[in-house]
Amino acid sequence: MEEVEINFENADNVENDKVEDKKVIIEEEEEEEEDEELMAFLEGENKKKDEIHFPQLKGVVDLKELNKFPNVKTLFFVNGHIRRIKNIPSTIIRINAPNNEIQAIDELPESLEVLNVAHNAIKTIDLGNVLNLTELNVSYNKLAKLERLPSSLEVLKCEFNNISELDLKGLVIKQLYCNNNPKLRLLNIPSTIEDGNYSNNLINQNSDRDFPHDYVVMQTDYRKKLDEYFKLKSHYENEVKKAYRKANSKILEANRDKNPKRLFQKLRNFKNPKSMPPCKGCGKDGGMSFTITSDVYGAQCANNPKCDWKLAINRATFGNREKLIYEYMTDMEELKDLFIKSKMDSLFRYFSDDSIKDSFQKRMKSYQFCGEQLKKHLDTHNHIYYNEEKKKLIQDKEKEINTFLEEVKSKLADTSGEDRQTIIDDVVRIQDTEIRPLVEYIRRLRYESFKMIDTNDRTEYKLCTEEVTVDKLDSLLSGTMTVSNSEKDIDWGEDDSF
């Protein structure tokens, strides 16, 4: 009898290959159906149009049929499930495709000037070919880096991503929106910026990168996890109430008849439900348990035995930095007085030498600890409020403003035969394109937070500014703001009210 060798590993590989082949076949079939829908739509469109508003699309959108539209320059895609757009014509100057499922963007035409792909799932984008791009909106995506920005770019919106560094060297950006990027550092911010929102980001100067500051800015991911935790907890507690009401519907009804004014009261014969809302990890009906301590927000499976699902959001302890500085300074002054007292006790032999030596060593350790903490908090305080490099940057920009003001003054004082209207136009241009961006740049360097407050009758508004954002006023004392979990993707469903 012939011997047959069975290789289970190869069998698994074959099975996986079959699954992958099946996926490819399904995707190809879906693409064919999508192409047919797109072609049917385009056949009914006027071939002389210069802009096209597409219906809701999904999957891969192939625009090869747009070659029949020689005048088209603008493409509008409504909210849908587009994963990729390919074969974009070389005549396109504007693409608007927010609220889809696009994961990557490449092969953009050189003619493109405006690109809006906010609220997608983009992880990578190649901008090396779009040398004429003036407006870019990639907010609410999954970008980890944003590089090769064209020098023509004037408007950049990249909020709510995972970008850690953004270098704007050589750009003349007028509008910059890049808040809510974890650990984002801005490099070479141009003085041409007139409007934007980047006050919560740490503007990078040479000394900032390795500076050991003692504050921790709450990152977007951590805040999102907190929101998810309390949403899950609230949803679960509401489901528990539902289960108890269902299990005790007859008792509640009888109690309501006896006491119509009081809906609830403690009843000895209150029944426990047969099953609790399911665990989000294993799906079993034993429920979940939530714990909130000074160190962590926790959630885990309550079944017996428990599944591996758990969620732990670590909490940190903070203290007001200025208060800590004064407390450490006070402690050090008190310790100095105690050192003098110990010296006097030693001279007059009020205590034994061993006792004085022991107390001196303990106090010296306390003094050194207070000194280290005081230095750390003072360094951060001085770095925030008295940053020499930031001060120099402001002075340099103020010198540039003075130069332009002198130019304006000389033009207004010019009594030669030049047309007065031309002079006024030049003065206005200098004020608008040169001086105003510099003033805005200085304002953002000086103040990290801006807030408008209106009076009760809404006839008067006040601008309130803060040198630093609130989360930089406190020092981290203990703990971390991190998430350690093994949770699966949670389908929140509808949070019914009770």
PDB file of N, CA and C in Angstrom, residues 400-458:
ATOM      1  N   GLU A 400      10.077  93.204  12.035  1.00  0.00           N
ATOM      2  CA  GLU A 400       9.548  93.152  10.675  1.00  0.00           C
ATOM      3  C   GLU A 400       8.343  94.070  10.521  1.00  0.00           C
ATOM      4  N   ILE A 401       7.472  94.075  11.548  1.00  0.00           N
ATOM      5  CA  ILE A 401       6.298  94.962  11.501  1.00  0.00           C
ATOM      6  C   ILE A 401       6.739  96.419  11.452  1.00  0.00           C
ATOM      7  N   ASN A 402       7.732  96.783  12.262  1.00  0.00           N
ATOM      8  CA  ASN A 402       8.226  98.165  12.274  1.00  0.00           C
ATOM      9  C   ASN A 402       8.797  98.564  10.916  1.00  0.00           C
ATOM     10  N   THR A 403       9.451  97.604  10.259  1.00  0.00           N
ATOM     11  CA  THR A 403       9.995  97.882   8.918  1.00  0.00           C
ATOM     12  C   THR A 403       8.873  98.214   7.945  1.00  0.00           C
ATOM     13  N   PHE A 404       7.795  97.405   7.983  1.00  0.00           N
ATOM     14  CA  PHE A 404       6.652  97.670   7.098  1.00  0.00           C
ATOM     15  C   PHE A 404       5.945  98.976   7.468  1.00  0.00           C
ATOM     16  N   LEU A 405       5.877  99.291   8.757  1.00  0.00           N
ATOM     17  CA  LEU A 405       5.251 100.545   9.175  1.00  0.00           C
ATOM     18  C   LEU A 405       6.044 101.750   8.684  1.00  0.00           C
ATOM     19  N   GLU A 406       7.358 101.626   8.698  1.00  0.00           N
ATOM     20  CA  GLU A 406       8.198 102.704   8.169  1.00  0.00           C
ATOM     21  C   GLU A 406       7.961 102.873   6.668  1.00  0.00           C
ATOM     22  N   GLU A 407       7.785 101.752   5.975  1.00  0.00           N
ATOM     23  CA  GLU A 407       7.502 101.823   4.532  1.00  0.00           C
ATOM     24  C   GLU A 407       6.158 102.521   4.290  1.00  0.00           C
ATOM     25  N   VAL A 408       5.147 102.174   5.107  1.00  0.00           N
ATOM     26  CA  VAL A 408       3.836 102.815   4.988  1.00  0.00           C
ATOM     27  C   VAL A 408       3.955 104.326   5.251  1.00  0.00           C
ATOM     28  N   LYS A 409       4.714 104.666   6.293  1.00  0.00           N
ATOM     29  CA  LYS A 409       4.882 106.069   6.661  1.00  0.00           C
ATOM     30  C   LYS A 409       5.546 106.862   5.547  1.00  0.00           C
ATOM     31  N   SER A 410       6.566 106.256   4.934  1.00  0.00           N
ATOM     32  CA  SER A 410       7.272 106.959   3.858  1.00  0.00           C
ATOM     33  C   SER A 410       6.389 107.134   2.627  1.00  0.00           C
ATOM     34  N   LYS A 411       5.547 106.126   2.349  1.00  0.00           N
ATOM     35  CA  LYS A 411       4.645 106.240   1.193  1.00  0.00           C
ATOM     36  C   LYS A 411       3.608 107.331   1.412  1.00  0.00           C
ATOM     37  N   LEU A 412       3.068 107.395   2.640  1.00  0.00           N
ATOM     38  CA  LEU A 412       2.067 108.427   2.927  1.00  0.00           C
ATOM     39  C   LEU A 412       2.669 109.815   2.941  1.00  0.00           C
ATOM     40  N   ALA A 413       3.938 109.895   3.273  1.00  0.00           N
ATOM     41  CA  ALA A 413       4.600 111.210   3.321  1.00  0.00           C
ATOM     42  C   ALA A 413       5.134 111.644   1.968  1.00  0.00           C
ATOM     43  N   ASP A 414       5.068 110.743   0.989  1.00  0.00           N
ATOM     44  CA  ASP A 414       5.596 111.048  -0.342  1.00  0.00           C
ATOM     45  C   ASP A 414       4.727 112.120  -1.011  1.00  0.00           C
ATOM     46  N   THR A 415       5.341 113.218  -1.385  1.00  0.00           N
ATOM     47  CA  THR A 415       4.602 114.330  -2.022  1.00  0.00           C
ATOM     48  C   THR A 415       4.937 114.442  -3.502  1.00  0.00           C
ATOM     49  N   SER A 416       5.545 113.416  -4.081  1.00  0.00           N
ATOM     50  CA  SER A 416       5.882 113.454  -5.503  1.00  0.00           C
ATOM     51  C   SER A 416       4.608 113.339  -6.335  1.00  0.00           C
ATOM     52  N   GLY A 417       4.793 113.282  -7.600  1.00  0.00           N
ATOM     53  CA  GLY A 417       3.632 113.297  -8.490  1.00  0.00           C
ATOM     54  C   GLY A 417       2.891 111.978  -8.602  1.00  0.00           C
ATOM     55  N   GLU A 418       3.243 110.949  -7.823  1.00  0.00           N
ATOM     56  CA  GLU A 418       2.569 109.651  -7.932  1.00  0.00           C
ATOM     57  C   GLU A 418       1.097 109.768  -7.544  1.00  0.00           C
ATOM     58  N   ASP A 419       0.251 109.028  -8.258  1.00  0.00           N
ATOM     59  CA  ASP A 419      -1.183 109.055  -8.008  1.00  0.00           C
ATOM     60  C   ASP A 419      -1.485 108.676  -6.556  1.00  0.00           C
ATOM     61  N   ARG A 420      -2.324 109.510  -5.896  1.00  0.00           N
ATOM     62  CA  ARG A 420      -2.639 109.288  -4.479  1.00  0.00           C
ATOM     63  C   ARG A 420      -3.382 107.969  -4.258  1.00  0.00           C
ATOM     64  N   GLN A 421      -4.248 107.622  -5.197  1.00  0.00           N
ATOM     65  CA  GLN A 421      -5.001 106.372  -5.072  1.00  0.00           C
ATOM     66  C   GLN A 421      -4.074 105.167  -5.130  1.00  0.00           C
ATOM     67  N   THR A 422      -3.050 105.240  -5.955  1.00  0.00           N
ATOM     68  CA  THR A 422      -2.074 104.145  -6.046  1.00  0.00           C
ATOM     69  C   THR A 422      -1.339 103.974  -4.720  1.00  0.00           C
ATOM     70  N   ILE A 423      -0.994 105.107  -4.098  1.00  0.00           N
ATOM     71  CA  ILE A 423      -0.312 105.051  -2.800  1.00  0.00           C
ATOM     72  C   ILE A 423      -1.208 104.407  -1.746  1.00  0.00           C
ATOM     73  N   ILE A 424      -2.481 104.832  -1.717  1.00  0.00           N
ATOM     74  CA  ILE A 424      -3.428 104.267  -0.750  1.00  0.00           C
ATOM     75  C   ILE A 424      -3.582 102.762  -0.975  1.00  0.00           C
ATOM     76  N   ASP A 425      -3.646 102.347  -2.233  1.00  0.00           N
ATOM     77  CA  ASP A 425      -3.771 100.917  -2.549  1.00  0.00           C
ATOM     78  C   ASP A 425      -2.559 100.136  -2.046  1.00  0.00           C
ATOM     79  N   ASP A 426      -1.358 100.696  -2.214  1.00  0.00           N
ATOM     80  CA  ASP A 426      -0.138 100.036  -1.734  1.00  0.00           C
ATOM     81  C   ASP A 426      -0.133  99.928  -0.214  1.00  0.00           C
ATOM     82  N   VAL A 427      -0.569 101.002   0.457  1.00  0.00           N
ATOM     83  CA  VAL A 427      -0.606 100.998   1.917  1.00  0.00           C
ATOM     84  C   VAL A 427      -1.576  99.926   2.435  1.00  0.00           C
ATOM     85  N   VAL A 428      -2.741  99.848   1.814  1.00  0.00           N
ATOM     86  CA  VAL A 428      -3.738  98.844   2.221  1.00  0.00           C
ATOM     87  C   VAL A 428      -3.211  97.440   1.965  1.00  0.00           C
ATOM     88  N   ARG A 429      -2.539  97.255   0.826  1.00  0.00           N
ATOM     89  CA  ARG A 429      -1.980  95.934   0.510  1.00  0.00           C
ATOM     90  C   ARG A 429      -0.941  95.523   1.545  1.00  0.00           C
ATOM     91  N   ILE A 430      -0.056  96.419   1.926  1.00  0.00           N
ATOM     92  CA  ILE A 430       0.968  96.117   2.932  1.00  0.00           C
ATOM     93  C   ILE A 430       0.318  95.759   4.265  1.00  0.00           C
ATOM     94  N   GLN A 431      -0.708  96.533   4.638  1.00  0.00           N
ATOM     95  CA  GLN A 431      -1.397  96.271   5.899  1.00  0.00           C
ATOM     96  C   GLN A 431      -2.063  94.887   5.892  1.00  0.00           C
ATOM     97  N   ASP A 432      -2.678  94.550   4.775  1.00  0.00           N
ATOM     98  CA  ASP A 432      -3.460  93.313   4.706  1.00  0.00           C
ATOM     99  C   ASP A 432      -2.599  92.076   4.492  1.00  0.00           C
ATOM    100  N   THR A 433      -1.623  92.144   3.624  1.00  0.00           N
ATOM    101  CA  THR A 433      -0.847  90.947   3.258  1.00  0.00           C
ATOM    102  C   THR A 433       0.465  90.798   4.017  1.00  0.00           C
ATOM    103  N   GLU A 434       0.968  91.864   4.612  1.00  0.00           N
ATOM    104  CA  GLU A 434       2.256  91.802   5.299  1.00  0.00           C
ATOM    105  C   GLU A 434       2.128  91.984   6.813  1.00  0.00           C
ATOM    106  N   ILE A 435       1.498  93.068   7.231  1.00  0.00           N
ATOM    107  CA  ILE A 435       1.446  93.391   8.668  1.00  0.00           C
ATOM    108  C   ILE A 435       0.451  92.511   9.411  1.00  0.00           C
ATOM    109  N   ARG A 436      -0.746  92.336   8.873  1.00  0.00           N
ATOM    110  CA  ARG A 436      -1.784  91.568   9.583  1.00  0.00           C
ATOM    111  C   ARG A 436      -1.361  90.132   9.880  1.00  0.00           C
ATOM    112  N   PRO A 437      -0.777  89.374   8.931  1.00  0.00           N
ATOM    113  CA  PRO A 437      -0.316  88.013   9.273  1.00  0.00           C
ATOM    114  C   PRO A 437       0.746  87.985  10.367  1.00  0.00           C
ATOM    115  N   LEU A 438       1.626  89.000  10.369  1.00  0.00           N
ATOM    116  CA  LEU A 438       2.657  89.059  11.409  1.00  0.00           C
ATOM    117  C   LEU A 438       2.043  89.310  12.784  1.00  0.00           C
ATOM    118  N   VAL A 439       1.049  90.200  12.826  1.00  0.00           N
ATOM    119  CA  VAL A 439       0.359  90.465  14.095  1.00  0.00           C
ATOM    120  C   VAL A 439      -0.338  89.206  14.596  1.00  0.00           C
ATOM    121  N   GLU A 440      -0.972  88.473  13.680  1.00  0.00           N
ATOM    122  CA  GLU A 440      -1.646  87.228  14.051  1.00  0.00           C
ATOM    123  C   GLU A 440      -0.647  86.202  14.577  1.00  0.00           C
ATOM    124  N   TYR A 441       0.505  86.140  13.930  1.00  0.00           N
ATOM    125  CA  TYR A 441       1.555  85.207  14.359  1.00  0.00           C
ATOM    126  C   TYR A 441       2.010  85.521  15.792  1.00  0.00           C
ATOM    127  N   ILE A 442       2.240  86.809  16.072  1.00  0.00           N
ATOM    128  CA  ILE A 442       2.667  87.227  17.416  1.00  0.00           C
ATOM    129  C   ILE A 442       1.581  86.923  18.439  1.00  0.00           C
ATOM    130  N   ARG A 443       0.339  87.172  18.069  1.00  0.00           N
ATOM    131  CA  ARG A 443      -0.782  86.932  18.996  1.00  0.00           C
ATOM    132  C   ARG A 443      -0.852  85.457  19.386  1.00  0.00           C
ATOM    133  N   ARG A 444      -0.649  84.581  18.441  1.00  0.00           N
ATOM    134  CA  ARG A 444      -0.723  83.145  18.731  1.00  0.00           C
ATOM    135  C   ARG A 444       0.493  82.659  19.523  1.00  0.00           C
ATOM    136  N   LEU A 445       1.608  83.341  19.352  1.00  0.00           N
ATOM    137  CA  LEU A 445       2.769  82.990  20.170  1.00  0.00           C
ATOM    138  C   LEU A 445       2.568  83.420  21.620  1.00  0.00           C
ATOM    139  N   ARG A 446       1.952  84.570  21.811  1.00  0.00           N
ATOM    140  CA  ARG A 446       1.771  85.101  23.164  1.00  0.00           C
ATOM    141  C   ARG A 446       0.657  84.393  23.924  1.00  0.00           C
ATOM    142  N   TYR A 447      -0.400  84.030  23.221  1.00  0.00           N
ATOM    143  CA  TYR A 447      -1.580  83.457  23.882  1.00  0.00           C
ATOM    144  C   TYR A 447      -1.966  82.135  23.217  1.00  0.00           C
ATOM    145  N   GLU A 448      -2.197  81.123  24.052  1.00  0.00           N
ATOM    146  CA  GLU A 448      -2.582  79.824  23.530  1.00  0.00           C
ATOM    147  C   GLU A 448      -4.090  79.626  23.518  1.00  0.00           C
ATOM    148  N   SER A 449      -4.814  80.434  24.269  1.00  0.00           N
ATOM    149  CA  SER A 449      -6.260  80.251  24.379  1.00  0.00           C
ATOM    150  C   SER A 449      -6.981  81.575  24.143  1.00  0.00           C
ATOM    151  N   PHE A 450      -8.037  81.517  23.319  1.00  0.00           N
ATOM    152  CA  PHE A 450      -8.861  82.688  23.026  1.00  0.00           C
ATOM    153  C   PHE A 450     -10.327  82.318  23.246  1.00  0.00           C
ATOM    154  N   LYS A 451     -11.064  83.228  23.819  1.00  0.00           N
ATOM    155  CA  LYS A 451     -12.479  82.955  24.055  1.00  0.00           C
ATOM    156  C   LYS A 451     -13.251  84.257  24.021  1.00  0.00           C
ATOM    157  N   MET A 452     -14.369  84.246  23.256  1.00  0.00           N
ATOM    158  CA  MET A 452     -15.242  85.412  23.179  1.00  0.00           C
ATOM    159  C   MET A 452     -16.367  85.265  24.200  1.00  0.00           C
ATOM    160  N   ILE A 453     -16.598  86.317  24.994  1.00  0.00           N
ATOM    161  CA  ILE A 453     -17.670  86.324  25.990  1.00  0.00           C
ATOM    162  C   ILE A 453     -18.635  87.442  25.641  1.00  0.00           C
ATOM    163  N   ASP A 454     -19.919  87.093  25.550  1.00  0.00           N
ATOM    164  CA  ASP A 454     -20.918  88.094  25.225  1.00  0.00           C
ATOM    165  C   ASP A 454     -21.723  88.471  26.475  1.00  0.00           C
ATOM    166  N   THR A 455     -22.190  89.704  26.523  1.00  0.00           N
ATOM    167  CA  THR A 455     -23.010  90.165  27.648  1.00  0.00           C
ATOM    168  C   THR A 455     -24.426  89.626  27.500  1.00  0.00           C
ATOM    169  N   ASN A 456     -25.231  89.841  28.509  1.00  0.00           N
ATOM    170  CA  ASN A 456     -26.602  89.314  28.498  1.00  0.00           C
ATOM    171  C   ASN A 456     -27.438  89.875  27.349  1.00  0.00           C
ATOM    172  N   ASP A 457     -27.262  91.130  27.047  1.00  0.00           N
ATOM    173  CA  ASP A 457     -28.068  91.724  25.980  1.00  0.00           C
ATOM    174  C   ASP A 457     -27.426  91.544  24.607  1.00  0.00           C
ATOM    175  N   ARG A 458     -26.276  90.867  24.563  1.00  0.00           N
ATOM    176  CA  ARG A 458     -25.586  90.553  23.299  1.00  0.00           C
ATOM    177  C   ARG A 458     -25.263  91.796  22.471  1.00  0.00           C
TER     178      ARG A 458
END
